């Protein structure tokens, strides 16, 4: 049996498309259970899921009073009946063969975790939302995160979106870390690799993922990603990737450079040149994905917000780690 688990909170806008894409799966329904774990939604999410659960006996709705993703995942895993576990996200819809292909690839690749490529879509058809979706699909915005920028073959990677596992994996390496409001999947994947396991990206599986619809939501999300990354590194004993340090270096360069501008005018010109180069790179990479000039003009702003938010969060996370302060934060879904 296969258990599909999905943390949800106020997903009224996306949850029906997500559930319908699961219902269209070619995986046998008599070998499937789907568990939605709700963080006490205040919109119509619970009602929508409950209606589907009443109609389809393999769909279940559980409560998540702590309202954070890792507790939702662990709650579902503890009651899962399946030998296989697929984590999904309500902000996405999945191809009809999503579950069957990943189940097969988990076996043939002798992997511990497999996942598909995210095709990031705009939440709305506005220039800003299109720019957000494009920026989250760009190497300039996301580095070499292959599940965001794509791949041409099955390849071993450090992380995949959501994840598809054997249930026995959790018995072997433990559950998701509930201290990590964000990046719990990065830490879990880091543990897989540390224990000698393998993670594979399967590009024939393409997930349609809906990006956040405002600059503020994007900023909060990437700030939290950055904030919790030093804690993840501390738990794993080493950084999982090199790309995570570039936004931090950018923020430090901005801070130090701004101070040096008052020391000598040469530094002022170097600072302006650095910002100019950043703008040119943002426009150059943006032009490859932007549909029109309105979208292109938004893209340097979105890139800047993503990099600054992640880098500033990372710096704050380092300070918290050094000062041995807690990492309390509310996850923004």
Coordinates of C-alpha atoms in Angstrom, one line a residue:
X1 CA 0.0 0.0 0.0
X2 CA 1.0 3.6 -0.6
X3 CA 0.2 6.4 1.8
X4 CA 0.1 10.0 0.5
X5 CA 0.5 12.7 3.1
X6 CA -0.2 16.4 2.7
X7 CA 0.2 19.1 5.3
X8 CA -2.4 21.9 4.8
X9 CA -3.3 25.3 6.2
X10 CA -5.7 27.8 4.6
X11 CA -5.3 26.2 1.1
X12 CA -8.8 26.9 -0.1
X13 CA -7.5 28.4 -3.3
X14 CA -5.4 25.3 -4.3
X15 CA -6.7 22.2 -2.4
X16 CA -9.4 21.1 -4.9
X17 CA -7.0 21.0 -7.9
X18 CA -4.5 19.2 -5.7
X19 CA -7.1 16.5 -4.6
X20 CA -8.4 16.1 -8.1
X21 CA -4.9 15.5 -9.4
X22 CA -4.5 12.7 -6.8
X23 CA -7.8 11.2 -7.8
X24 CA -6.6 11.1 -11.4
X25 CA -3.6 9.0 -10.5
X26 CA -3.2 5.7 -12.4
X27 CA -2.0 4.1 -9.1
X28 CA -4.6 1.4 -7.9
X29 CA -7.0 3.1 -5.6
X30 CA -7.5 0.0 -3.5
X31 CA -3.7 0.2 -2.7
X32 CA -3.9 3.9 -1.8
X33 CA -4.6 6.1 1.3
X34 CA -4.4 9.9 1.3
X35 CA -4.0 11.7 4.6
X36 CA -4.5 15.5 4.8
X37 CA -3.2 17.0 8.1
X38 CA -4.7 20.4 8.7
X39 CA -3.2 23.1 10.9
X40 CA -6.6 24.3 12.0
X41 CA -7.4 26.2 8.8
X42 CA -9.7 29.3 9.2
X43 CA -10.9 29.3 5.6
X44 CA -12.9 26.7 3.7
X45 CA -10.1 24.1 3.4
X46 CA -11.4 21.7 6.1
X47 CA -14.9 21.7 4.6
X48 CA -13.6 20.9 1.1
X49 CA -11.3 18.1 2.3
X50 CA -14.1 16.7 4.5
X51 CA -16.5 16.6 1.6
X52 CA -13.9 14.6 -0.5
X53 CA -13.2 12.3 2.5
X54 CA -17.0 11.6 2.8
X55 CA -17.1 10.6 -0.8
X56 CA -13.8 8.7 -1.1
X57 CA -13.1 6.3 1.8
X58 CA -9.3 6.3 1.2
X59 CA -9.1 10.1 1.9
X60 CA -8.7 11.1 5.6
X61 CA -8.4 14.4 7.5
X62 CA -6.4 14.7 10.6
X63 CA -5.7 17.7 12.9
X64 CA -2.4 19.4 13.5
X65 CA -2.9 21.8 16.5
X66 CA 0.8 22.8 16.4
X67 CA 0.3 24.2 12.9
X68 CA 3.8 23.5 11.6
X69 CA 4.8 21.2 8.7
X70 CA 7.1 18.7 10.5
X71 CA 4.4 17.8 13.1
X72 CA 1.9 17.4 10.3
X73 CA 4.2 15.0 8.5
X74 CA 5.1 13.0 11.6
X75 CA 1.4 12.8 12.6
X76 CA 0.5 11.2 9.3
X77 CA 3.6 8.9 9.1
X78 CA 2.8 7.4 12.5
X79 CA -0.7 6.3 11.4
X80 CA 0.3 5.5 7.8
X81 CA -0.7 2.0 6.6
X82 CA 1.5 2.0 3.5
X83 CA 4.9 0.4 2.9
X84 CA 5.5 3.5 0.7
X85 CA 5.0 7.1 1.7
X86 CA 4.7 10.0 -0.7
X87 CA 4.7 13.5 0.7
X88 CA 2.9 16.1 -1.4
X89 CA 2.1 19.9 -1.1
X90 CA -1.3 21.4 -1.5
X91 CA 0.2 24.3 -3.6
X92 CA 0.7 21.8 -6.4
X93 CA -1.0 19.5 -8.9
X94 CA 0.5 16.3 -10.1
X95 CA 0.7 14.4 -13.4
X96 CA -1.5 11.3 -13.6
X97 CA 1.5 8.9 -13.4
X98 CA 3.2 10.8 -10.5
X99 CA 2.8 8.0 -7.9
X100 CA 3.3 5.0 -10.2
X101 CA 6.5 6.4 -11.8
X102 CA 8.1 7.4 -8.5
X103 CA 7.2 4.0 -7.0
X104 CA 8.9 2.3 -9.9
X105 CA 11.9 4.6 -9.8
X106 CA 12.4 4.1 -6.1
X107 CA 12.9 0.4 -6.9
X108 CA 14.9 0.6 -10.1
X109 CA 17.3 3.3 -9.0
X110 CA 17.7 1.6 -5.6
X111 CA 17.0 5.0 -4.0
X112 CA 16.0 6.1 -0.6
X113 CA 14.1 9.2 -1.9
X114 CA 12.9 10.2 -5.3
X115 CA 11.1 13.2 -6.6
X116 CA 10.2 15.1 -9.7
X117 CA 10.9 18.5 -11.3
X118 CA 8.8 21.5 -10.2
X119 CA 7.3 23.6 -13.0
X120 CA 6.7 26.8 -11.1
X121 CA 3.5 28.6 -12.2
X122 CA 2.2 32.1 -11.3
X123 CA -0.5 32.2 -8.7
X124 CA -2.3 34.8 -10.8
X125 CA -1.8 36.1 -14.4
X126 CA -0.3 39.4 -13.3
X127 CA 3.2 40.7 -14.3
X128 CA 4.4 40.4 -10.6
X129 CA 3.1 36.9 -10.2
X130 CA 4.7 35.9 -13.5
X131 CA 8.0 37.4 -12.4
X132 CA 7.9 35.5 -9.1
X133 CA 7.3 32.2 -10.9
X134 CA 10.1 32.9 -13.4
X135 CA 12.6 34.0 -10.8
X136 CA 12.0 30.8 -8.8
X137 CA 12.8 28.8 -12.0
X138 CA 16.0 30.7 -12.8
X139 CA 19.6 29.6 -12.0
X140 CA 20.2 33.2 -11.0
X141 CA 17.5 33.0 -8.4
X142 CA 17.9 29.4 -7.3
X143 CA 21.5 28.4 -8.2
X144 CA 21.9 24.7 -9.2
X145 CA 18.8 23.5 -7.4
X146 CA 17.9 21.0 -10.2
X147 CA 14.3 20.3 -9.1
X148 CA 13.6 24.0 -9.8
X149 CA 15.7 24.7 -12.9
X150 CA 15.2 21.2 -14.5
X151 CA 17.4 18.3 -15.6
X152 CA 17.8 16.2 -18.7
X153 CA 18.2 12.8 -17.0
X154 CA 17.7 10.9 -13.7
X155 CA 20.4 12.3 -11.5
X156 CA 21.5 11.9 -7.9
X157 CA 20.9 15.2 -6.0
X158 CA 21.0 16.6 -2.5
X159 CA 17.2 17.3 -2.4
X160 CA 14.0 16.8 -4.3
X161 CA 10.5 18.4 -3.8
X162 CA 8.3 16.7 -1.3
X163 CA 9.7 13.2 -1.4
X164 CA 8.8 9.6 -2.0
X165 CA 10.1 7.0 0.5
X166 CA 9.8 3.6 1.9
X167 CA 8.1 3.6 5.3
X168 CA 11.0 1.6 6.7
X169 CA 13.3 4.6 6.1
X170 CA 11.7 6.5 9.0
X171 CA 12.3 3.5 11.3
X172 CA 16.0 3.6 10.2
X173 CA 16.9 7.3 10.4
X174 CA 14.1 8.8 12.4
X175 CA 11.2 11.2 11.6
X176 CA 11.1 14.8 10.5
X177 CA 12.8 17.2 13.0
X178 CA 10.0 19.2 14.6
X179 CA 12.4 22.0 15.7
X180 CA 12.7 22.9 12.0
X181 CA 9.6 24.9 11.0
X182 CA 11.4 25.4 7.6
X183 CA 14.0 23.2 5.9
X184 CA 12.9 20.0 7.6
X185 CA 13.1 18.3 4.3
X186 CA 16.7 19.5 3.7
X187 CA 17.7 18.2 7.1
X188 CA 15.9 14.9 6.5
X189 CA 17.6 14.5 3.1
X190 CA 20.9 15.4 4.7
X191 CA 20.4 12.5 7.1
X192 CA 19.7 10.2 4.2
X193 CA 22.9 11.1 2.5
X194 CA 24.9 11.0 5.8
X195 CA 23.7 7.4 6.3
X196 CA 24.9 6.4 2.9
X197 CA 21.5 6.7 1.1
X198 CA 20.7 8.1 -2.3
X199 CA 18.3 10.7 -3.5
X200 CA 17.3 10.9 -7.2
X201 CA 15.6 13.6 -9.3
X202 CA 13.3 12.1 -11.9
X203 CA 12.7 14.7 -14.7
X204 CA 10.1 12.7 -16.5
X205 CA 7.8 13.6 -13.6
X206 CA 6.8 17.3 -13.7
X207 CA 4.9 18.8 -10.9
X208 CA 2.9 22.1 -11.4
X209 CA 3.7 24.2 -8.4
X210 CA 2.0 27.5 -7.7
X211 CA 4.3 30.2 -6.4
X212 CA 3.3 32.8 -3.7
X213 CA 1.4 35.7 -5.0
X214 CA 3.0 38.7 -3.3
X215 CA 6.4 40.1 -2.7
X216 CA 5.8 40.0 1.1
X217 CA 4.9 36.3 1.1
X218 CA 8.0 35.5 -1.0
X219 CA 10.2 37.5 1.3
X220 CA 8.8 35.8 4.5
X221 CA 9.2 32.4 3.0
X222 CA 12.9 32.9 1.9
X223 CA 13.7 34.7 5.1
X224 CA 12.6 31.6 7.0
X225 CA 14.5 29.3 4.7
X226 CA 17.6 31.3 5.4
X227 CA 16.9 31.5 9.2
X228 CA 16.7 27.8 9.7
X229 CA 19.6 26.8 7.4
X230 CA 22.4 27.3 10.0
X231 CA 20.4 25.1 12.4
X232 CA 20.1 22.4 9.7
X233 CA 23.9 22.6 9.1
X234 CA 24.6 22.4 12.8
X235 CA 22.4 19.3 13.2
X236 CA 24.0 17.6 10.1
X237 CA 27.5 18.6 11.2
X238 CA 28.3 20.3 7.8
X239 CA 26.6 22.4 5.1
X240 CA 24.6 20.3 2.6
X241 CA 25.3 22.6 -0.4
X242 CA 27.6 25.5 -1.4
X243 CA 24.7 27.5 -3.1
X244 CA 23.2 28.4 0.3
X245 CA 26.2 30.7 1.0
X246 CA 25.8 33.1 -2.0
X247 CA 22.9 35.1 -0.6
X248 CA 24.7 35.5 2.7
X249 CA 27.8 36.7 0.9
X250 CA 25.7 39.1 -1.1
X251 CA 24.1 40.6 2.1
X252 CA 27.5 40.9 3.8
X253 CA 28.9 42.6 0.7
X254 CA 26.0 45.1 0.8
X255 CA 26.5 45.9 4.5
X256 CA 30.3 46.1 4.4
X257 CA 30.3 47.9 1.1
X258 CA 27.8 50.5 2.4
X259 CA 30.2 51.2 5.3
X260 CA 33.2 51.5 3.1
X261 CA 31.5 54.0 0.9
X262 CA 32.1 56.5 3.7
X263 CA 35.8 55.7 3.8
X264 CA 36.9 56.5 0.3
X265 CA 35.1 57.3 -3.0
X266 CA 36.9 54.4 -4.7
X267 CA 34.8 52.1 -2.6
X268 CA 31.7 54.1 -3.5
X269 CA 32.3 53.5 -7.2
X270 CA 33.0 49.8 -6.6
X271 CA 29.8 49.6 -4.6
X272 CA 27.8 51.2 -7.5
X273 CA 29.6 48.8 -10.0
X274 CA 28.6 45.8 -7.9
X275 CA 24.9 46.9 -7.8
X276 CA 25.1 47.7 -11.5
X277 CA 26.5 44.2 -12.3
X278 CA 23.8 42.6 -10.2
X279 CA 21.1 44.5 -12.1
X280 CA 22.6 43.6 -15.5
X281 CA 22.7 39.9 -14.5
X282 CA 19.2 40.0 -13.2
X283 CA 17.9 41.5 -16.4
X284 CA 20.0 39.1 -18.5
X285 CA 18.7 36.0 -16.7
X286 CA 15.3 37.5 -16.5
X287 CA 15.0 38.0 -20.2
X288 CA 15.3 34.3 -20.8
X289 CA 12.1 33.6 -18.9
X290 CA 10.1 36.8 -18.9
X291 CA 7.1 36.8 -21.2
X292 CA 7.1 40.6 -21.8
X293 CA 8.7 43.8 -20.6
X294 CA 6.4 44.3 -17.7
X295 CA 7.4 40.9 -16.3
X296 CA 11.1 41.6 -17.0
X297 CA 11.1 44.9 -15.1
X298 CA 9.7 43.1 -12.0
X299 CA 12.3 40.4 -12.1
X300 CA 15.3 42.3 -10.7
X301 CA 13.1 43.3 -7.8
X302 CA 12.0 39.7 -7.2
X303 CA 15.6 38.4 -7.4
X304 CA 16.8 41.0 -5.0
X305 CA 14.0 40.2 -2.5
X306 CA 14.7 36.5 -2.7
X307 CA 18.5 36.9 -2.2
X308 CA 18.3 39.6 0.5
X309 CA 15.6 37.8 2.5
X310 CA 17.4 34.5 2.4
X311 CA 20.8 36.1 3.2
X312 CA 19.4 38.2 6.0
X313 CA 17.6 35.2 7.4
X314 CA 20.8 33.2 7.2
X315 CA 22.8 35.9 9.1
X316 CA 20.1 36.1 11.8
X317 CA 20.2 32.3 12.0
X318 CA 24.0 32.3 12.5
X319 CA 23.6 34.9 15.2
X320 CA 21.0 32.8 17.0
X321 CA 23.1 29.7 16.7
X322 CA 26.2 31.5 18.2
X323 CA 24.1 33.1 21.0
X324 CA 22.3 29.8 21.6
X325 CA 19.0 31.4 21.2
X326 CA 15.8 29.6 20.1
X327 CA 14.6 29.4 16.5
X328 CA 10.9 30.3 17.1
X329 CA 9.1 31.5 14.1
X330 CA 5.7 31.0 12.5
X331 CA 5.7 29.2 9.2
X332 CA 4.0 31.2 6.5
X333 CA 2.2 29.0 4.0

